Short mmCIF file of C-alpha atoms in Angstrom, two decimals:
data_model
loop_
_atom_site.label_atom_id
_atom_site.label_comp_id
_atom_site.label_asym_id
_atom_site.label_seq_id
_atom_site.Cartn_x
_atom_site.Cartn_y
_atom_site.Cartn_z
CA MET A 7 -45.66 119.27 52.67
CA ASP A 8 -43.45 118.21 49.85
CA LEU A 9 -39.94 117.64 51.31
CA LYS A 10 -38.28 117.43 47.92
CA ASN A 11 -39.51 120.86 46.89
CA PRO A 12 -40.21 122.97 50.03
CA PHE A 13 -40.79 126.05 47.90
CA ALA A 14 -43.47 124.40 45.74
CA LYS A 15 -46.22 126.16 47.65
CA PHE A 16 -44.56 129.48 47.21
CA ASN A 17 -44.02 128.81 43.55
CA LYS A 18 -47.73 128.27 43.04
CA LEU A 19 -48.71 131.48 44.74
CA SER A 20 -46.10 133.62 43.12
CA SER A 21 -46.37 135.31 39.80
CA PRO A 22 -45.68 133.43 36.58
CA PRO A 23 -41.98 132.64 35.99
CA GLN A 24 -39.91 135.28 34.41
CA ALA A 25 -36.65 135.23 32.54
CA PRO A 26 -33.76 133.38 34.28
CA LEU A 27 -31.70 135.48 36.68
CA PRO A 28 -27.95 135.75 36.56
CA PRO A 29 -25.94 133.56 38.96
CA GLY A 30 -25.90 134.88 42.53
CA ALA A 31 -28.93 137.18 42.06
CA LEU A 32 -31.98 136.99 44.40
CA PRO A 33 -35.40 136.17 42.96
CA ILE A 34 -37.78 139.07 42.48
CA LEU A 35 -41.30 138.43 43.78
CA GLU A 36 -44.03 140.75 42.59
CA ASN A 37 -47.61 140.56 44.06
CA ALA A 38 -46.73 137.28 45.88
CA GLU A 39 -48.76 136.04 48.86
CA MET A 40 -46.52 135.01 51.77
CA LEU A 41 -47.82 132.25 54.12
CA THR A 42 -46.09 131.66 57.49
CA HIS A 43 -46.53 128.91 60.16
CA THR A 44 -44.91 128.02 63.46
CA MET A 45 -43.27 124.84 64.66
CA LYS A 46 -46.10 124.19 67.10
CA GLU A 47 -48.56 124.25 64.20
CA ASP A 48 -46.34 121.85 62.27
CA MET A 49 -46.17 119.40 65.27
CA MET A 50 -49.92 119.49 65.86
CA LYS A 51 -50.43 118.84 62.19
CA ALA A 52 -48.06 115.90 62.36
CA GLN A 53 -49.90 114.44 65.44
CA GLY A 54 -53.27 114.57 63.72
CA ALA A 55 -54.72 117.58 65.44
CA THR A 56 -56.02 118.80 62.15
CA GLY A 57 -57.81 115.53 61.20
CA ALA A 58 -54.87 113.21 60.67
CA GLY A 59 -55.14 111.35 64.05
CA ASN A 60 -56.44 108.09 62.53
CA GLU A 61 -53.26 107.55 60.60
CA ALA A 62 -50.87 105.00 62.07
CA PRO A 63 -47.89 106.63 63.77
CA LYS A 64 -44.59 106.32 62.06
CA LYS A 65 -41.66 104.63 63.67
CA THR A 66 -38.93 106.85 64.96
CA PRO A 67 -35.44 105.98 66.12
CA PHE A 68 -36.39 106.46 69.77
CA SER A 69 -39.90 104.87 69.71
CA GLU A 70 -38.63 101.39 70.71
CA THR A 71 -36.47 100.37 73.67
CA ILE A 72 -33.30 98.59 72.66
CA PRO A 73 -31.97 96.44 75.56
CA PRO A 74 -28.19 96.63 76.30
CA PRO A 75 -25.95 93.69 75.37
CA PRO A 76 -25.46 91.00 78.08
CA LEU A 77 -22.36 91.26 80.33
CA PRO A 78 -19.60 88.64 80.28
CA PRO A 79 -19.94 85.79 82.82
CA ASN A 80 -17.14 87.06 85.03
CA LEU A 81 -18.78 90.44 85.34
CA GLN A 82 -22.29 89.24 85.96
CA ASN A 83 -23.63 89.93 89.46
CA ASN A 84 -26.57 88.06 90.90
CA ASN A 85 -27.45 91.00 93.07
CA PRO A 86 -26.99 94.01 90.92
CA GLN A 87 -26.78 97.35 92.65
CA PRO A 88 -29.15 100.01 91.53
CA ASP A 89 -27.62 102.72 89.33
CA VAL A 90 -27.66 105.93 91.25
CA TYR A 91 -27.26 107.96 88.08
CA ARG A 92 -30.34 106.44 86.33
CA GLU A 93 -33.91 105.75 87.28
CA SER A 94 -35.72 102.63 86.27
CA LEU A 95 -37.92 102.96 83.27
CA GLU A 96 -41.07 100.94 82.73
CA PRO A 97 -40.97 98.69 79.75
CA LYS A 98 -42.83 100.01 76.86
CA HIS A 99 -45.20 97.95 74.76
CA SER A 100 -43.87 96.69 71.56
CA GLY A 101 -45.19 98.24 68.50
CA VAL A 102 -45.64 101.76 67.41
CA GLU A 103 -47.65 103.96 69.68
CA ALA A 104 -48.99 107.34 68.96
CA VAL A 105 -46.89 110.16 70.27
CA PRO A 106 -48.97 111.96 72.89
CA THR A 107 -49.31 115.65 72.57
CA PRO A 108 -47.62 117.94 75.09
CA SER A 109 -50.94 118.54 76.83
CA GLU A 110 -51.56 114.82 77.32
CA GLU A 111 -48.17 114.06 78.94
CA SER A 112 -48.58 113.12 82.60
CA GLU A 113 -46.39 114.25 85.43
CA GLU A 114 -45.18 110.69 85.95
CA GLU A 115 -43.95 110.44 82.39
CA LYS A 116 -42.08 113.74 82.77
CA GLN A 117 -40.35 112.42 85.89
CA LYS A 118 -39.31 109.25 84.02
CA LEU A 119 -37.52 111.27 81.39
CA LYS A 120 -35.44 113.30 83.89
CA ILE A 121 -31.76 112.46 84.44
CA PHE A 122 -30.30 113.48 87.77
CA ILE A 123 -26.59 114.31 87.78
CA PRO A 124 -25.09 114.55 91.29
CA SER A 125 -22.91 117.61 91.98
CA GLN A 126 -19.22 116.96 92.10
CA LYS A 127 -17.06 118.09 94.99
CA ARG A 128 -14.44 120.64 94.08
CA ASN A 129 -10.93 119.51 95.05
CA LEU A 130 -8.04 122.07 95.20
CA SER A 131 -5.15 121.12 92.95
CA ALA A 132 -1.46 121.44 93.97
CA SER A 133 -0.79 124.25 91.42
CA THR A 134 -3.63 126.33 92.89
CA VAL A 135 -2.20 125.96 96.40
CA ILE A 136 1.34 126.93 95.25
CA LEU A 137 0.09 129.98 93.37
CA SER A 138 -1.92 131.06 96.43
CA ILE A 139 1.16 130.77 98.69
CA VAL A 140 3.31 132.76 96.20
CA LEU A 141 0.63 135.48 95.98
CA VAL A 142 0.49 135.76 99.79
CA LEU A 143 4.29 136.03 100.00
CA LEU A 144 4.38 138.74 97.33
CA ILE A 145 1.73 140.76 99.11
CA ALA A 146 3.59 140.41 102.45
CA GLY A 147 6.94 141.36 100.85
CA GLY A 148 5.37 144.39 99.19
CA GLY A 149 3.94 145.53 102.50
CA LEU A 150 7.27 145.15 104.30
CA GLY A 151 9.12 147.00 101.51
CA TYR A 152 6.62 149.84 101.62
CA TYR A 153 7.05 150.10 105.40
CA PHE A 154 10.86 150.15 105.35
CA PHE A 155 11.29 152.41 102.33
CA PHE A 156 8.49 154.90 102.90
CA VAL A 157 7.02 154.77 106.40
CA GLN A 158 10.29 154.35 108.30
CA ASP A 159 12.21 156.90 106.11
CA GLN A 160 9.49 159.54 106.52
CA SER A 161 9.49 159.24 110.29
CA GLY A 162 13.31 159.63 110.33
CA GLU A 163 13.49 157.76 113.57
CA GLN A 164 14.71 154.27 114.12
CA VAL A 165 13.91 152.17 117.09
CA ALA A 166 17.06 151.79 119.10
CA VAL A 167 17.49 148.29 120.40
CA GLU A 168 18.99 148.46 123.82
CA THR A 169 21.31 145.63 124.57
CA PRO A 170 21.32 144.83 128.26
CA THR A 171 24.74 145.27 129.83
CA PRO A 172 25.86 141.97 131.28
CA THR A 173 26.72 142.03 134.93
CA PRO A 174 30.47 141.44 135.35
CA VAL A 175 31.28 138.24 137.16
CA PRO A 176 33.96 138.80 139.84
CA ILE A 177 37.20 137.00 139.04
CA PRO A 178 38.95 135.52 142.04
CA PRO A 179 42.47 136.88 142.58
CA GLN A 180 45.17 134.77 141.07
CA PRO A 181 48.65 134.50 142.62
CA ILE A 182 51.22 136.57 140.76
CA PRO A 183 54.00 134.33 139.52
CA ILE A 184 57.50 135.44 140.39
CA VAL A 185 59.52 135.82 137.24
CA GLU A 186 63.25 135.75 137.64
CA PRO A 187 64.99 138.42 135.64
CA GLN A 188 66.79 137.14 132.57
CA PRO A 189 70.13 138.59 131.61
CA GLU A 190 69.82 141.10 128.82
CA PRO A 191 71.25 139.89 125.54
CA THR A 192 74.41 141.50 124.31
CA PRO A 193 73.35 143.97 121.62
CA ILE A 194 74.89 143.44 118.22
CA PRO A 195 76.78 146.56 117.26
CA GLU A 196 75.22 148.24 114.28
CA PRO A 197 77.54 148.76 111.34
CA ILE A 198 78.86 152.25 111.09
CA PRO A 199 77.53 153.68 107.84
CA GLU A 200 80.09 155.09 105.53
CA PRO A 201 79.83 158.83 105.20
CA ILE A 202 78.13 159.87 102.02
CA ILE A 203 80.29 162.37 100.26
CA GLU A 204 78.14 164.55 98.14
CA PRO A 205 79.87 165.90 95.06
CA THR A 206 80.58 169.55 95.17
CA PRO A 207 78.27 171.21 92.70
CA GLU A 208 80.08 172.88 89.90
CA PRO A 209 79.64 176.59 89.86
CA ILE A 210 77.18 177.73 87.26
CA PRO A 211 78.94 180.16 85.00
CA GLU A 212 77.20 183.42 84.72
CA PRO A 213 76.10 184.20 81.20
CA THR A 214 78.41 186.53 79.44
CA PRO A 215 76.53 189.64 78.50
CA PRO A 216 76.61 190.39 74.83
CA PRO A 217 79.16 192.97 73.92
CA ILE A 218 77.80 196.43 73.75
CA PRO A 219 78.38 197.68 70.25
CA GLN A 220 80.68 200.63 70.36
CA PRO A 221 79.96 203.41 67.95
CA ILE A 222 82.45 203.56 65.14
CA PRO A 223 84.20 206.92 65.26
CA GLU A 224 83.96 209.11 62.25
CA PRO A 225 87.22 209.35 60.26
CA ASN A 226 88.99 212.64 59.86
CA ILE A 227 88.42 214.46 56.58
CA PRO A 228 91.61 214.39 54.48
CA GLN A 229 93.33 217.67 53.87
CA ALA A 230 92.50 219.23 50.50
CA ALA A 231 95.17 219.43 47.83
CA ALA A 232 93.70 222.74 46.59
CA GLN A 233 90.99 225.09 47.81
CA LEU A 234 87.90 224.73 45.56
CA ASP A 235 84.25 225.86 45.81
CA GLN A 236 82.71 222.83 47.60
CA THR A 237 83.59 219.47 49.11
CA VAL A 238 81.08 216.61 48.46
CA VAL A 239 81.30 213.27 50.33
CA ILE A 240 80.26 210.21 48.28
CA GLU A 241 79.25 207.76 51.06
CA VAL A 242 78.72 204.11 50.09
CA ASP A 243 78.32 200.88 52.10
CA VAL A 244 79.80 198.60 49.43
CA LEU A 245 82.87 199.07 47.32
CA ASN A 246 81.98 198.90 43.64
CA LYS A 247 81.98 201.29 40.68
CA GLN A 248 78.22 201.31 40.15
CA ALA A 249 77.50 202.28 43.77
CA ILE A 250 79.97 205.18 43.56
CA LEU A 251 78.57 206.51 40.25
CA SER A 252 74.94 206.26 41.50
CA LYS A 253 75.72 208.22 44.65
CA LEU A 254 77.79 210.69 42.61
CA SER A 255 74.79 211.50 40.40
CA LEU A 256 72.54 212.03 43.47
CA GLU A 257 75.02 214.41 45.12
CA ASN A 258 75.51 216.43 41.91
CA ALA A 259 71.80 217.18 41.84
CA LYS A 260 72.17 218.96 45.17
CA VAL A 261 74.91 221.33 43.96
CA ALA A 262 73.62 224.80 43.09
CA GLY A 263 75.42 227.60 41.25
CA GLU A 264 77.24 228.19 37.99
CA LYS A 265 80.83 227.28 37.13
CA VAL A 266 81.29 225.46 40.43
CA ALA A 267 84.39 223.32 41.08
CA VAL A 268 83.69 220.42 43.49
CA ARG A 269 86.11 218.21 45.39
CA TYR A 270 84.84 214.58 45.88
CA LEU A 271 85.74 212.42 48.90
CA ILE A 272 84.71 208.74 48.63
CA LYS A 273 83.77 207.28 52.04
CA LEU A 274 83.00 203.67 53.01
CA SER A 275 80.42 203.57 55.83
CA ASN A 276 78.83 200.35 57.15
CA ALA A 277 78.30 198.50 60.45
CA SER A 278 81.90 197.34 60.65
CA GLU A 279 83.96 200.35 59.53
CA LYS A 280 83.96 203.92 58.40
CA LYS A 281 86.79 205.38 56.38
CA PHE A 282 87.73 207.60 53.46
CA LEU A 283 89.22 205.69 50.55
CA ALA A 284 92.83 206.35 49.62
CA PRO A 285 93.52 207.63 46.05
CA LYS A 286 94.76 204.23 44.86
CA GLU A 287 91.59 202.50 46.24
CA TRP A 288 89.02 204.68 44.52
CA ALA A 289 91.16 204.90 41.36
CA ASP A 290 91.08 201.09 41.09
CA LEU A 291 87.28 201.04 41.73
CA LEU A 292 86.72 203.62 38.94
CA GLU A 293 89.13 201.67 36.65
CA LEU A 294 91.52 204.62 36.26
CA LYS A 295 95.11 203.73 35.28
CA PHE A 296 98.33 205.66 36.03
CA PRO A 297 101.98 205.16 35.10
CA ALA A 298 104.09 203.32 37.65
CA ASN A 299 106.21 206.43 38.39
CA PHE A 300 103.15 208.68 38.72
CA TRP A 301 102.88 208.02 42.46
CA GLN A 302 106.54 208.99 42.88
CA TYR A 303 105.91 212.57 41.81
CA ALA A 304 102.23 213.06 42.79
CA SER A 305 100.58 212.90 46.21
CA GLY A 306 97.18 213.79 47.63
CA VAL A 307 95.32 212.93 44.40
CA GLU A 308 91.68 214.09 44.40
CA LEU A 309 88.67 213.52 42.10
CA ILE A 310 87.29 216.85 40.79
CA GLY A 311 83.92 217.78 39.28
CA TYR A 312 83.01 220.94 37.36
CA LYS A 313 79.48 222.19 36.74
CA SER A 314 78.85 224.45 33.73
CA GLY A 315 75.17 225.02 33.03
CA ASN A 316 73.49 221.61 33.24
CA THR A 317 76.55 219.58 32.26
CA TRP A 318 79.27 218.02 34.41
CA ARG A 319 82.89 217.37 33.51
CA TYR A 320 85.39 215.49 35.65
CA GLY A 321 89.16 215.63 36.26
CA LEU A 322 92.04 215.25 38.74
CA ILE A 323 94.24 217.46 40.98
CA ALA A 324 97.47 216.26 42.63
CA LYS A 325 100.34 217.94 44.46
CA ILE A 326 103.89 217.48 43.09
CA ASN A 327 107.36 218.33 44.31
CA ASN A 328 109.31 218.49 41.03
CA LYS A 329 107.91 220.20 37.95
CA ASP A 330 110.55 218.96 35.43
CA GLN A 331 110.20 215.31 36.44
CA ALA A 332 106.41 215.60 36.26
CA LYS A 333 106.70 217.07 32.72
CA ASP A 334 108.87 214.09 31.60
CA MET A 335 106.43 211.58 33.17
CA ALA A 336 103.42 213.27 31.46
CA GLY A 337 105.23 213.39 28.08
CA ASN A 338 105.81 209.64 28.17
CA TRP A 339 102.19 209.04 29.27
CA GLN A 340 100.73 211.25 26.54
CA ASN A 341 100.23 208.40 24.02
CA ALA A 342 98.12 206.33 26.48
CA ILE A 343 96.57 208.99 28.61
CA LEU A 344 93.27 209.05 26.65
CA THR A 345 92.77 205.31 27.10
CA ASP A 346 93.92 205.17 30.75
CA LEU A 347 91.73 208.08 31.84
CA LYS A 348 88.66 207.24 29.72
CA PRO A 349 86.45 206.53 32.87
CA LEU A 350 86.57 210.31 33.55
CA TYR A 351 84.22 210.86 30.60
CA ILE A 352 81.12 209.84 32.55
CA GLU A 353 78.26 211.82 31.07
CA LYS A 354 79.62 212.12 27.50
CA THR A 355 82.42 210.12 25.98
CA TYR A 356 84.83 211.33 23.34
CA THR A 357 85.59 210.44 19.71
CA LEU A 358 89.16 209.21 19.44
CA PRO A 359 90.99 210.74 16.43
CA THR A 360 92.99 208.55 14.08
CA LYS A 361 96.27 210.26 14.94
CA PRO A 362 95.93 212.13 18.26
CA VAL A 363 98.24 215.18 18.38
CA PHE A 364 98.59 217.36 21.52
CA SER A 365 99.06 221.09 21.32
CA GLU A 366 101.02 223.18 23.82
CA ASN A 367 100.51 226.59 25.53
CA SER A 368 100.86 228.19 28.97
CA TYR A 369 98.57 229.86 31.50
CA PHE A 370 100.04 231.80 34.43
CA ASP A 371 102.97 229.64 35.56
CA PHE A 372 101.37 226.37 34.31
CA TYR A 373 102.83 224.35 31.49
CA LYS A 374 99.80 223.19 29.52
CA ARG A 375 99.08 220.46 26.87
CA TYR A 376 95.70 219.71 25.23
CA ILE A 377 93.76 217.94 22.42
CA ASN A 378 90.15 218.61 21.36
CA LEU A 379 87.93 215.51 20.94
CA PRO A 380 86.93 216.89 18.48
CA THR A 381 85.55 220.16 19.96
CA PRO A 382 86.78 222.18 22.98
CA ASP A 383 83.75 221.16 25.18
CA ILE A 384 85.15 217.61 25.17
CA SER A 385 88.93 217.59 25.33
CA MET A 386 91.96 216.26 27.20
CA ASP A 387 93.89 219.07 28.96
CA TYR A 388 96.61 218.72 31.57
CA ALA A 389 98.71 221.47 33.23
CA ILE A 390 101.85 221.34 35.40
CA SER A 391 103.13 223.98 37.84
CA PRO A 392 105.83 223.78 40.49
CA ASP A 393 103.12 222.62 43.00
CA TYR A 394 100.22 221.02 41.05
CA PHE A 395 99.36 218.50 38.38
CA VAL A 396 95.84 219.19 36.95
CA VAL A 397 93.78 217.10 34.46
CA ALA A 398 90.49 218.37 32.89
CA THR A 399 88.07 217.02 30.25
CA SER A 400 86.97 220.35 28.74
CA LYS A 401 88.56 223.65 27.80
CA ASP A 402 86.30 225.66 30.12
CA MET A 403 87.08 223.35 33.05
CA ILE A 404 90.90 223.59 32.80
CA TYR A 405 90.94 227.40 32.73
CA SER A 406 88.44 227.68 35.62
CA LEU A 407 90.46 225.27 37.80
CA LEU A 408 93.79 227.03 37.10
CA ALA A 409 92.24 230.42 37.92
CA LYS A 410 90.81 229.19 41.21
CA ILE A 411 94.07 227.53 42.24
CA LYS A 412 96.16 230.61 41.37
CA SER A 413 93.91 233.07 43.17
CA ARG A 414 93.94 231.05 46.40
#
């Protein structure tokens, strides 16, 4: 067998070489004859069983006995003890001997090759002993815990340990010592506590009940200066011109009829007071102006309204006590009367002429003066009788008022 090329035999039997294979690929054998052999066949062939027995045996590393090196002098022993772990071996002949086959080996030679190793005694180490003790203690503790926590609790009964009652030892009687009575100590007088004077609680004032609002009595209606068709109350809660004129317009819408003369009373009514305004109060609110001596001759002045169709005209009625003095006062006021009484022209104002000139006439026992501005439906007419002073802002109004006053 060629050791350098163990596959030489296979190469000869295989098919002729083919093209080189890529790296890592397995060779492809086609129609190759595979020969196999066992190790036993190889050993018999090596020992000459197949005709090679005449060849001289080759030397092997274990074919010769190599003696051990000599011991130092101090360790040499004249009577060496036999080695219990080895058996004596017979010296082998020098030279190379043929290796006997397995069938030719004798029983004696097999015994020579055996090595007897005595069994060692097993010794327990300290760690093994400690672990065994700990394991035993754990098992015992687990058993006791199971008993106390499960077995004893389930039974619900505990073993009562009865303690034996000791027998009392009789004590011999002792003589009673005679104790002489000691004088009682003089008690220390306790200090007399000062009396605690509690302050007299102040009386709690009872809450004053809120005053009960008293209803404000209604004022008496002033007496009329002249008997007219209706009396209308203009009730306001604040004193100003705009409030009076707004309420005046609302009350006029309620008046029904034709050629109706209305007497107006202006009343203040709120949470604090209720009263009818005096002539000077409502005259100032409406910005009406009068001569200083007017209030000497006139009393009970009233605001008058007159309805004719869908239009309203306004004027004044007052009672007097002296006709001649009233005529003199009106004559002196005639140049300024249009300007002073201009607030009476509420719905329709007048056109002031360049040179106003009053005309004069009479009606019943009234002395009458007038001026058209510029037509009779808007005019300034005033009339004076022994008992009345009348002012109107249209011709129809002055005649209607004088007729009503005279007939009543």
